[in-house]
Short mmCIF file of C-alpha atoms in Angstrom, two decimals:
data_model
loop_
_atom_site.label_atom_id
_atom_site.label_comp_id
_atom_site.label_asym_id
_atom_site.label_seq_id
_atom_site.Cartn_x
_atom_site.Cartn_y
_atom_site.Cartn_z
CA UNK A 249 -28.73 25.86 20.08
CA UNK A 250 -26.31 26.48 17.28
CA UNK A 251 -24.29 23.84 15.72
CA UNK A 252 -26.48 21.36 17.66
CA UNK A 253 -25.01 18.37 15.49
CA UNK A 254 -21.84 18.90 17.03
CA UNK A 255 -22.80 20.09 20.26
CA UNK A 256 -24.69 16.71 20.34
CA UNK A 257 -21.62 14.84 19.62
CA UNK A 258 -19.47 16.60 22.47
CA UNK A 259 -22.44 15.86 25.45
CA UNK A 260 -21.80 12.02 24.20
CA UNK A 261 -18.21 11.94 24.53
CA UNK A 262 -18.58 14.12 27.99
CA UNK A 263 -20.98 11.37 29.17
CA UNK A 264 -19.28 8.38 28.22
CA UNK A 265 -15.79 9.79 29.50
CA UNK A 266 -17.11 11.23 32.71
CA UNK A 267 -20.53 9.38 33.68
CA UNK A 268 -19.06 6.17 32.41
CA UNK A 269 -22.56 6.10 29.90
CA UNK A 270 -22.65 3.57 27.29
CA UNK A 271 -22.12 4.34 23.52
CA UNK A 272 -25.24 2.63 21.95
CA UNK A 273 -27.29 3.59 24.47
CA UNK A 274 -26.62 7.24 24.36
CA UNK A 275 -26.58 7.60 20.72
CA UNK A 276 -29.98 5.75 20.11
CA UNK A 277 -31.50 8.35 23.03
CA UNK A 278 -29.91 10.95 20.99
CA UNK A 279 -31.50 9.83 17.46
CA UNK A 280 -34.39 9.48 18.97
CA UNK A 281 -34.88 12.97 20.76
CA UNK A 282 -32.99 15.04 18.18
CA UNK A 283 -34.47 13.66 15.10
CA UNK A 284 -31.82 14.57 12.83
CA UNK A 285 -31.71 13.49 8.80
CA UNK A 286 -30.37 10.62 7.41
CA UNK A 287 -27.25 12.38 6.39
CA UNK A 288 -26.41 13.78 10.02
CA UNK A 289 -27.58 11.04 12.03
CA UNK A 290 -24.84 9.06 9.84
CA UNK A 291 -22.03 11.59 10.71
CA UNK A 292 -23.14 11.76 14.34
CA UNK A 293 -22.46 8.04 14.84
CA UNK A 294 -19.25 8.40 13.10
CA UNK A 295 -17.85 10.57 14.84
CA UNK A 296 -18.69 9.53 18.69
CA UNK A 297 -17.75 5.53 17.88
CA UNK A 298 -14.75 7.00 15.51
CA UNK A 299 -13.65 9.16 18.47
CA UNK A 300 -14.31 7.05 20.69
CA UNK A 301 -12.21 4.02 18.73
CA UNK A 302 -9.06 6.20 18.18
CA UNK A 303 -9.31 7.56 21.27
CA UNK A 304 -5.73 6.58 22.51
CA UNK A 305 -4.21 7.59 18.76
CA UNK A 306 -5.99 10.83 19.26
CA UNK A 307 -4.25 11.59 22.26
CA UNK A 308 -0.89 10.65 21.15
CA UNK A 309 -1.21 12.84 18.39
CA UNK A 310 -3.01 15.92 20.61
CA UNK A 311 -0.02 15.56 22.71
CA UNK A 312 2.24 16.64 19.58
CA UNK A 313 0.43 19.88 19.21
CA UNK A 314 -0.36 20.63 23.26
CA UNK A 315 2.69 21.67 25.02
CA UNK A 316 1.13 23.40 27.81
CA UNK A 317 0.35 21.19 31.16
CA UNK A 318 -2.55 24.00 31.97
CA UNK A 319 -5.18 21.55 33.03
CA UNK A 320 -8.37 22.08 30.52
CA UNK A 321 -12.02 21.77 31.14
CA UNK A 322 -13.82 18.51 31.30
CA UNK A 323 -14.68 19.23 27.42
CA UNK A 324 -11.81 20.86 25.90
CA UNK A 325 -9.66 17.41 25.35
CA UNK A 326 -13.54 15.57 23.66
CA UNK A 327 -13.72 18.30 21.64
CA UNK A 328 -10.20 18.15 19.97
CA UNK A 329 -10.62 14.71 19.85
CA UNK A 330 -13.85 15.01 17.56
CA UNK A 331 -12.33 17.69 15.74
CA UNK A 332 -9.13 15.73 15.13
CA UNK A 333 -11.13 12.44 14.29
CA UNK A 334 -12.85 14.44 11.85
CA UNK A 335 -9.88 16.48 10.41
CA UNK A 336 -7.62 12.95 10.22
CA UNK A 337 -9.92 10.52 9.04
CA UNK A 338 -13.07 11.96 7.42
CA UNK A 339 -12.13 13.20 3.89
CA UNK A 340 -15.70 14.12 2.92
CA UNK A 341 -16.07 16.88 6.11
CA UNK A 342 -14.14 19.91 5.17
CA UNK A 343 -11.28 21.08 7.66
CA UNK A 344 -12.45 24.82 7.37
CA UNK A 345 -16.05 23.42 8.99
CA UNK A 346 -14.62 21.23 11.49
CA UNK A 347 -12.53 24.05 12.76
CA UNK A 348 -14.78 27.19 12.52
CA UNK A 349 -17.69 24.86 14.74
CA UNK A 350 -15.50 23.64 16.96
CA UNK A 351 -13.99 27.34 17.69
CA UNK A 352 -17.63 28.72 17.97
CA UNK A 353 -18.82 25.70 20.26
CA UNK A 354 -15.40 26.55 22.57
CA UNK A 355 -16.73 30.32 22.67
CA UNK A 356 -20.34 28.86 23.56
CA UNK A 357 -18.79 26.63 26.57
CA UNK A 358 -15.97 28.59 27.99
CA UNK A 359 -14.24 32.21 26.57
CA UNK A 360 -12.39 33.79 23.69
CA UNK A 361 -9.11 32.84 25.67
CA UNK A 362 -10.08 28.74 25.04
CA UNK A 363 -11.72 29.42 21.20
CA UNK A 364 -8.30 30.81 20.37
CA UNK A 365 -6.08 28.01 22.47
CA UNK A 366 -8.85 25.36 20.10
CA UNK A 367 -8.13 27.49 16.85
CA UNK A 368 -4.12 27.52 17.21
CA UNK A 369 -4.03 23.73 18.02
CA UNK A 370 -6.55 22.33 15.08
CA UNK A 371 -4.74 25.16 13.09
CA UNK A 372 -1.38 23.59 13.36
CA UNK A 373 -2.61 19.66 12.78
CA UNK A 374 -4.10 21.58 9.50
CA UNK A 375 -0.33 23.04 8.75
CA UNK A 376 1.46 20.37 9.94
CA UNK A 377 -0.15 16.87 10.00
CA UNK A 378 0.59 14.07 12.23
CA UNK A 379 3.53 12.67 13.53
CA UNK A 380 4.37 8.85 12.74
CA UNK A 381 3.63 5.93 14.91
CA UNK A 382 6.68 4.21 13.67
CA UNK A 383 8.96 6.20 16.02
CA UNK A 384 7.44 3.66 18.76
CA UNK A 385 9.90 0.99 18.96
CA UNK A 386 8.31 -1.02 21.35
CA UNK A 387 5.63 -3.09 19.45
CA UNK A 388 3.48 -3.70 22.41
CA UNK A 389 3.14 0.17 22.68
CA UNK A 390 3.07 0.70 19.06
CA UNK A 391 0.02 -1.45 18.41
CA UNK A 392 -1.32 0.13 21.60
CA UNK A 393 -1.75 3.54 20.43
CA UNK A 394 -2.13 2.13 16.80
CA UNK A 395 -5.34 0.37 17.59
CA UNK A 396 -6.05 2.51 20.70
CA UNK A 397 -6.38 -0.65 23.15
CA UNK A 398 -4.51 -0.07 26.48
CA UNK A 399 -1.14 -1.83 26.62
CA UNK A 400 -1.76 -4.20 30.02
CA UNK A 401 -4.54 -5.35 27.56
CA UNK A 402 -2.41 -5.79 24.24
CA UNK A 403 0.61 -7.31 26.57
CA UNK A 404 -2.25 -9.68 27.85
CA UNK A 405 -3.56 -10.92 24.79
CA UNK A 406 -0.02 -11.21 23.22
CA UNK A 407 0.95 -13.70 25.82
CA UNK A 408 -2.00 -15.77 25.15
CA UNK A 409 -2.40 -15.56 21.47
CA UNK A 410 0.88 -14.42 20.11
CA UNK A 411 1.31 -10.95 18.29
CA UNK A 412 0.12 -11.76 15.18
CA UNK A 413 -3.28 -12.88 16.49
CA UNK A 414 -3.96 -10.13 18.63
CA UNK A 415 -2.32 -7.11 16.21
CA UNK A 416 -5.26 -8.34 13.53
CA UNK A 417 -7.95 -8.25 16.44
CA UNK A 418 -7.27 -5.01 17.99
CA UNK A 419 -6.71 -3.20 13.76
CA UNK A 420 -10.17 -5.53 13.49
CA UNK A 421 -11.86 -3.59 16.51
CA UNK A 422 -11.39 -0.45 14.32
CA UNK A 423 -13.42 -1.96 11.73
CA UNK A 424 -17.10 -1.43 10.70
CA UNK A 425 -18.73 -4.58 11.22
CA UNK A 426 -21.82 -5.66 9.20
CA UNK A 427 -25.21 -5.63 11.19
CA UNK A 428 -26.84 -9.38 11.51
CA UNK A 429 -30.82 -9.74 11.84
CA UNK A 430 -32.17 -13.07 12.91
CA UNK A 431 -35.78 -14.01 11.41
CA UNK A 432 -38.78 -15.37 13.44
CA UNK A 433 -39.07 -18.90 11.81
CA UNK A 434 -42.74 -19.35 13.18
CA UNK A 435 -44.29 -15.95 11.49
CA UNK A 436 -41.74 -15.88 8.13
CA UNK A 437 -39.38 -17.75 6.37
CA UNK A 438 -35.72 -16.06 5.15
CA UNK A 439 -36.42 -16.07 2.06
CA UNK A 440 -39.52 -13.67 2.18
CA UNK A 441 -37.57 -11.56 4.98
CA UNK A 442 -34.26 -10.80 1.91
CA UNK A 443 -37.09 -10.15 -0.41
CA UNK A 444 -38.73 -7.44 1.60
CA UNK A 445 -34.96 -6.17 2.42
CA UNK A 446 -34.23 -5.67 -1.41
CA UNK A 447 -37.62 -4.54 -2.07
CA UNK A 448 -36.80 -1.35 0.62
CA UNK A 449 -33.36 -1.32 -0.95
CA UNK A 450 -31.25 -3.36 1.87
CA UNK A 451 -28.47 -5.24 0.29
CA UNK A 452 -28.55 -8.57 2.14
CA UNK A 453 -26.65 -12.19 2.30
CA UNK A 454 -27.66 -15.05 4.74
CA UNK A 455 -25.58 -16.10 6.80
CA UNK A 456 -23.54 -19.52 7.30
CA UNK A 457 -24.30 -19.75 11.32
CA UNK A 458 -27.59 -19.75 11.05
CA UNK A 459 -30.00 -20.79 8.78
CA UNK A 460 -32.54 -17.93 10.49
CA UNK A 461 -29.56 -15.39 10.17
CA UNK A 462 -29.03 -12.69 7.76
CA UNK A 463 -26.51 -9.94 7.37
CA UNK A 464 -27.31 -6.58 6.44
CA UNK A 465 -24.76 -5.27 3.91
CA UNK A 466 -25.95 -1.72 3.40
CA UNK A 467 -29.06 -0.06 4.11
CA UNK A 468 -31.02 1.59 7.82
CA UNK A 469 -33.07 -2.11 8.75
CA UNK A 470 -34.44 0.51 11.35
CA UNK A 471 -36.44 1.98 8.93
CA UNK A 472 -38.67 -0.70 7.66
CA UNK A 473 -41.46 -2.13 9.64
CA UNK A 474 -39.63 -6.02 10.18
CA UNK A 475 -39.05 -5.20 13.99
CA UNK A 476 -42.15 -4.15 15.24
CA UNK A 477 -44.23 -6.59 13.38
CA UNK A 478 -42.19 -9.47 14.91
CA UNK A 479 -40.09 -10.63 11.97
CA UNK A 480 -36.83 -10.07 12.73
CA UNK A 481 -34.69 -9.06 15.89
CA UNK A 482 -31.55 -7.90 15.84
CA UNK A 483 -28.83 -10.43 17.05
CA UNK A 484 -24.64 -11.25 16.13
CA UNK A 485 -24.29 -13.81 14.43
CA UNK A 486 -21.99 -15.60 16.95
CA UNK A 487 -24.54 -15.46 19.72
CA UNK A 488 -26.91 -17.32 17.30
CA UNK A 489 -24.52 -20.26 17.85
CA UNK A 490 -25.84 -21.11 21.37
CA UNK A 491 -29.20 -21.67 20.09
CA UNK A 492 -28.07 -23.62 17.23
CA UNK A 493 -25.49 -25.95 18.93
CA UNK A 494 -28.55 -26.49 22.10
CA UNK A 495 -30.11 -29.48 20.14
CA UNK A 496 -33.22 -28.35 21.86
CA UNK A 497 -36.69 -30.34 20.95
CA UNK A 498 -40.23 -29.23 21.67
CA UNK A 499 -41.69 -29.72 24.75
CA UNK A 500 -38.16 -29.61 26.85
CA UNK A 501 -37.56 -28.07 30.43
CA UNK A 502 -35.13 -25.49 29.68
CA UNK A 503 -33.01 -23.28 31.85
CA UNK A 504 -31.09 -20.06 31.19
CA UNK A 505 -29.54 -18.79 34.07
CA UNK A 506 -28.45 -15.35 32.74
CA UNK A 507 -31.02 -14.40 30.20
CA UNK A 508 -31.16 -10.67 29.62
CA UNK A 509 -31.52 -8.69 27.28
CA UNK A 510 -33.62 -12.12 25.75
CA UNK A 511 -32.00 -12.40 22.79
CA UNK A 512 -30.85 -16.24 23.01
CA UNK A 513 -33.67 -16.94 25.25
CA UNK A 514 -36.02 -16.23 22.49
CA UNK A 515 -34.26 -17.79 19.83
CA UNK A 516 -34.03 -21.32 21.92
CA UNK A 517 -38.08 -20.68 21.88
CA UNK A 518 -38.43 -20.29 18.40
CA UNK A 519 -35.89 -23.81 17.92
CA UNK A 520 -38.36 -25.40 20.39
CA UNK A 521 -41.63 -24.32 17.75
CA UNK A 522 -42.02 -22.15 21.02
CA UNK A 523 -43.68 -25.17 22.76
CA UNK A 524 -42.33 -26.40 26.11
CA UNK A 525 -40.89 -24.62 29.13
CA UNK A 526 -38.12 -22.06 29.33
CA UNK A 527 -37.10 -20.48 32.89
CA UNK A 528 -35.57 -17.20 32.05
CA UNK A 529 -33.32 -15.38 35.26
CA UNK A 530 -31.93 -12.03 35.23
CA UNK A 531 -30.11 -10.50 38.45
CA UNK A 532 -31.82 -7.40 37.47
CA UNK A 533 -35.24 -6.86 37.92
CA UNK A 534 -35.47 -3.89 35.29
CA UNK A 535 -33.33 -6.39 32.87
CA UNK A 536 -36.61 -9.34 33.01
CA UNK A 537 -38.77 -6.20 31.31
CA UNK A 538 -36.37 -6.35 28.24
CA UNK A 539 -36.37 -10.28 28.20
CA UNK A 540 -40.91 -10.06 28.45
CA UNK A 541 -40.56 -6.87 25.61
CA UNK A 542 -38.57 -9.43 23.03
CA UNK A 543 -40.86 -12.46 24.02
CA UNK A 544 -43.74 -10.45 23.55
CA UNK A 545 -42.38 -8.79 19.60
CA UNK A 546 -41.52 -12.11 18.72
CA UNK A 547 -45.04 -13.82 20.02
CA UNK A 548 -43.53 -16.35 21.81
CA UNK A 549 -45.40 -17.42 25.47
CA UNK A 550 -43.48 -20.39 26.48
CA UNK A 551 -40.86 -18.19 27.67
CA UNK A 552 -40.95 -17.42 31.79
CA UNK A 553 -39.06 -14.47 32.71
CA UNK A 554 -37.73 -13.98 36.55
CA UNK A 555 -35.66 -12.41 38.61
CA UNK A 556 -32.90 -14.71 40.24
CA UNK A 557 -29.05 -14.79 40.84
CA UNK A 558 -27.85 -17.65 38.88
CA UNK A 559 -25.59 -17.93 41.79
CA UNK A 560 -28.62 -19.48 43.83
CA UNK A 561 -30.72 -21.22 41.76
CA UNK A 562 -30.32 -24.86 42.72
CA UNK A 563 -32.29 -23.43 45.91
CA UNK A 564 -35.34 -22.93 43.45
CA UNK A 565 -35.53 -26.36 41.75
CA UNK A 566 -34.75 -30.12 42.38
CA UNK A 567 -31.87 -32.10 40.94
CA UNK A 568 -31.21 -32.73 37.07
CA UNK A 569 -34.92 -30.43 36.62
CA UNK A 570 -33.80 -29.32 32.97
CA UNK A 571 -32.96 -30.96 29.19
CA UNK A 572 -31.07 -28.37 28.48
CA UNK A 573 -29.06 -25.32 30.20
CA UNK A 574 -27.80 -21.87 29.17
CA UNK A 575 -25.44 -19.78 31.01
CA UNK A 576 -24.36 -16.70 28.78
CA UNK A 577 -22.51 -15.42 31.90
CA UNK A 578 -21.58 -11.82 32.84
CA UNK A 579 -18.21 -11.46 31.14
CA UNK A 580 -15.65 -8.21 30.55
CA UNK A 581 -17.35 -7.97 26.97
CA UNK A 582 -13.95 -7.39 25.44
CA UNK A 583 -15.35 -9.35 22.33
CA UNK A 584 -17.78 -6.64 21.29
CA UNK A 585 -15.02 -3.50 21.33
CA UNK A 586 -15.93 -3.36 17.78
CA UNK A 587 -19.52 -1.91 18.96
CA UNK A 588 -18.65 -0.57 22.69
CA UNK A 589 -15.64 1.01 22.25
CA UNK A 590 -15.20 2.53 25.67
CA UNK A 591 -15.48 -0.88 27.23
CA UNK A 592 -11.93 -1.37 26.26
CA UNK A 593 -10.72 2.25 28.04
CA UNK A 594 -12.79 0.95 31.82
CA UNK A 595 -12.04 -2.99 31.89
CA UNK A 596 -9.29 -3.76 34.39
CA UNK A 597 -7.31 -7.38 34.92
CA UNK A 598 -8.92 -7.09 38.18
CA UNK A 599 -12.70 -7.01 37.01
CA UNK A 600 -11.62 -10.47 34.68
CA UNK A 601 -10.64 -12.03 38.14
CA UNK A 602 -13.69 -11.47 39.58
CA UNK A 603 -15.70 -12.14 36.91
CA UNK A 604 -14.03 -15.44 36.01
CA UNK A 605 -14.30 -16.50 39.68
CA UNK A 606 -18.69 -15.43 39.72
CA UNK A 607 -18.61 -17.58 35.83
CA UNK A 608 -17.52 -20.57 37.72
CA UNK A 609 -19.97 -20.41 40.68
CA UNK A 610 -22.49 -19.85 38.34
CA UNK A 611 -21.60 -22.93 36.90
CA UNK A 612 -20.91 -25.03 39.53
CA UNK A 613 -24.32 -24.24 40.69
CA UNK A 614 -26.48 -25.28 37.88
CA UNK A 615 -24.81 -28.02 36.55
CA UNK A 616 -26.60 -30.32 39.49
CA UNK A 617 -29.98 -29.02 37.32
CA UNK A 618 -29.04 -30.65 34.67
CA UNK A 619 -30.64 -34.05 33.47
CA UNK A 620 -28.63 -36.91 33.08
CA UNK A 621 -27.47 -36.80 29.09
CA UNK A 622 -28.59 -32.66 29.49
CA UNK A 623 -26.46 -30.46 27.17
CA UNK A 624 -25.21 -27.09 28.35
CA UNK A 625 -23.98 -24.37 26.88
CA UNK A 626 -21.53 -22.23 28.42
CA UNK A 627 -20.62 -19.01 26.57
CA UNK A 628 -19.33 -15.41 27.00
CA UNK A 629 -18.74 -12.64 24.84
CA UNK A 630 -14.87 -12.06 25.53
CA UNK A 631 -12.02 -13.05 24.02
CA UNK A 632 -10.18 -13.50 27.20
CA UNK A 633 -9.05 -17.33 28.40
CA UNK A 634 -8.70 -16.57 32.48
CA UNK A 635 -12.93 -16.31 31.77
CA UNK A 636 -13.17 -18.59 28.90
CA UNK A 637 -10.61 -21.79 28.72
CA UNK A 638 -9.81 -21.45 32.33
CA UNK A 639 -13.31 -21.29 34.08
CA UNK A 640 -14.23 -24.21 31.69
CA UNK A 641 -11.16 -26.50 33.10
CA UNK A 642 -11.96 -25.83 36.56
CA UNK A 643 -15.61 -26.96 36.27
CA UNK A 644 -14.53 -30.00 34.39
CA UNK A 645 -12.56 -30.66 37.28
CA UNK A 646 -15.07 -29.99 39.92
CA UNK A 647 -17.58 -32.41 38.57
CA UNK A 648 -16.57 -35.67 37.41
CA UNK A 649 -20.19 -36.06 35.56
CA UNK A 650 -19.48 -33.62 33.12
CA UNK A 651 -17.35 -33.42 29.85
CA UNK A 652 -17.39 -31.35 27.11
CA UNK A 653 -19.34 -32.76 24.17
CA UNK A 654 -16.79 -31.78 21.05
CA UNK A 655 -19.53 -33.58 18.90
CA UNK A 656 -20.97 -29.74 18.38
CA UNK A 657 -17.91 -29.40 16.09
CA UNK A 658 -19.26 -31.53 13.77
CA UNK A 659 -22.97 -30.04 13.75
CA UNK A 660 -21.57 -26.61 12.82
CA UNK A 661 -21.09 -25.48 8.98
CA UNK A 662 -17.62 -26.48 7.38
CA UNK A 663 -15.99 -22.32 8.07
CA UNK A 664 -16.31 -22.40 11.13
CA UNK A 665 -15.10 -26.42 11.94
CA UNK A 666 -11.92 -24.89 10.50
CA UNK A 667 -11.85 -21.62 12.37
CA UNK A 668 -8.67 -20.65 14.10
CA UNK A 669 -9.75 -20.18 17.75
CA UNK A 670 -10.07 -24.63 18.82
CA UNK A 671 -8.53 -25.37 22.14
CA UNK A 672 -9.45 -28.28 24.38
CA UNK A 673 -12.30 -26.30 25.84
CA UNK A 674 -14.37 -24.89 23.15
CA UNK A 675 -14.36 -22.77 19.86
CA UNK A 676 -13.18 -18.75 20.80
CA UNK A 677 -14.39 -16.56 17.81
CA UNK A 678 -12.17 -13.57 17.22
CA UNK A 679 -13.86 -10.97 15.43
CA UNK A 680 -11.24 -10.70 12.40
CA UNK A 681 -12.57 -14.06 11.76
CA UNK A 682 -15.94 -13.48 10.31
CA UNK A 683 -16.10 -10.12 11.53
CA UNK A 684 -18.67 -11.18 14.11
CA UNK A 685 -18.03 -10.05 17.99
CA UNK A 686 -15.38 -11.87 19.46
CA UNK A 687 -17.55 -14.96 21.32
CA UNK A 688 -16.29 -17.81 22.78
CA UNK A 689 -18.55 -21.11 23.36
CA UNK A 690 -18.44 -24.88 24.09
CA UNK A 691 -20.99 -27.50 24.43
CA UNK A 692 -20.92 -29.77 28.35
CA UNK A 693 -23.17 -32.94 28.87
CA UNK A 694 -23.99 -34.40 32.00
CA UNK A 695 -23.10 -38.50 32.36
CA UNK A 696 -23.70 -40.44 35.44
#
């Protein structure tokens, strides 16, 4: 097909808006089927998570230029938006391209009638420009379509962090974050990892949460051979925090109750010289498959991956069974907008009810699994407190033998002691911090 680069982009935006498809997920596929170069597969991402990103900003401004209510097809509105994303914010793509594609792709699609309705719209944006956000008074509503982040979920975030706070986080979603690799400690060292990076021309820095952690400052990691031989996986730097702040020793019983994709899982094996017991629960069946793939990369066998609803697993195994206990629960994932974009377009106050409400049960029914003087860690990927602060109170107060164990504070490096986001329940991690996903955990131990 002609102008299959941009055609490409357009079925990812139709997917993701209509089939509800997620962003990495379809874009990898794509790489991998389309085999673009370098230089295309870069403007391809671009473009869907820039799109995607300024979504709400994109409207606002399509609405300027779109008088007509004619409803259009299903991929008239993606297209403008790509075209637009590209026309506004990429200065190295030039306008004539953008538009002369985009016209050609709408005669492909639909009819002459919709290439010329495409051609007069991106025609005026070229003549005219875009209209200023500063005519929205309202501030909740200006950030809004500013950061594209629906306004229930600026209003929200407002009333528990103050403006301030959560203008920086939603401009920081925007952002390009830095990619962070974690090494294998038991087949390499850091050290020899950084010097293979720089020797394939990966600019590199390690990274204060971890001393296994690196962050990848320019350069495709994908294209070196550290993955497949078992090196490296790929892995935020906040979610290397839950290992770190475990305390785990060799030989341990370890539980974690909600283990896929087997990123933690793996890294609380390598802390444990990969020697001792780990029972790893997914609800998904398909999901243990990822958690065995990672194990199995990374050589580590002491790793036992099964399904189970976390919800029910004090049915499998006798009281205070473990030394240690992880539940990553199922959260909203509004701390990783950065890299899903569209998550922040489908979440819904309702869905952080009901997940808050499954994060305590979860909770409330492995904490009886845990050994007297057992740690557990109890984290989430959201920046929200109704599933962070507030499930953490409640469980406090459902079980008398449990407190939270602030002594993690100290263990952690000196940035992050300091870091903005301490409450009485834990450390939250917005992502303007250290431009990591927003993550929030704390640290419980079990007393008689």
């Amino acid at each position: 097909m002609k102008y299959q680069l941009r055609n490409t982009m357009l079925d990812i935006l139709i997917r993701i808006e209509k089939d509800h498809g997620f962003s990495n997920l379809l874009l990898n596929h794509e790489l991998k089927q389309r085999q673009f170069n370098e230089k295309d597969e870069r403007l391809l991402t671009e473009v869907v998570y820039g799109s995607l990103q300024h979504q709400m900003t994109l409207d606002y401004y399509l609405s300027k230029f779109i008088k007509s209510k004619k409803k259009l097809d299903v991929w008239v509105q993606p297209l403008l938006r790509m075209s637009f994303y590209q026309m506004i914010y990429l200065e190295k793509v030039p306008d004539h391209a953008v538009i002369h594609e985009s016209v050609e792709i709408a005669k492909q699609r639909g009819h002459q009638g919709i290439a010329s309705f495409v051609n007069g719209v991106l025609r005026s944006l070229q003549r005219q420009g875009v209209p200023s956000l500063t005519d929205i008074k309202d501030p909740i509503e200006r950030i809004a379509i500013e950061t594209s982040h629906p306004e229930w979920l600026v209003k929200r975030w407002a009333e528990m962090y103050g403006m301030e706070t959560t203008a920086k986080m939603c401009r920081n979603n925007l952002e390009h974050h830095p990619l962070s690799i974690r090494i294998q400690p038991l087949r390499t060292c850091r050290e020899e990892v950084m010097q293979e990076l720089k020797e394939s021309g990966i600019e590199s820095r390690p990274s204060i949460f971890s001393n296994q952690g690196i962050i990848i400052e320019k350069g495709n990691i994908f294209r070196t051979n550290l993955l497949k031989e078992g090196k490296i996986t790929i892995q935020d730097q906040s979610s290397m925090l839950v290992g770190e702040m475990l305390a785990v020793e060799s030989g341990m019983h370890v539980l974690d109750s909600c283990s896929a994709p087997g990123g933690k899982v793996t890294h609380v094996a390598e802390k444990m010289q990969d020697q001792g017991i780990i029972h790893a629960f997914d609800l998904h069946a398909k999901k243990i498959k990822l958690i065995d793939e990672k194990a199995s990369t990374l050589h580590l066998t002491s790793i036992h991956a099964q399904k189970g609803d976390a919800r029910k697993l004090a049915s499998k195994y006798e009281k205070e069974s473990f030394d240690r206990i992880v539940v990553d629960a199922p959260c909203s994932g509004l701390g990783v907008i950065n890299g899903k974009p569209e998550i922040k377009y489908e979440k819904s106050k309702e869905d952080i009810q009901r997940l808050a409400k499954i994060q305590q049960d979860i909770l409330n029914e492995v904490i009886p699994l845990l050994k007297e003087n057992g740690l557990l860690i109890y984290s989430t990927c959201t920046v929200d407190k109704e599933e962070n602060n507030q499930v953490v109170r409640q469980v406090i107060e459902n079980h008398q033998d449990i407190y939270i164990d602030f002594s993690f504070r100290d263990e952690l490096p000196k940035e992050l002691q300091d870091a903005p986001g301490w409450s009485g329940e834990g450390l939250q991690l917005f992502p303007q911090d250290f431009h990591t996903d927003g993550f929030f955990l704390t640290r419980l131990k079990k007393i008689r």
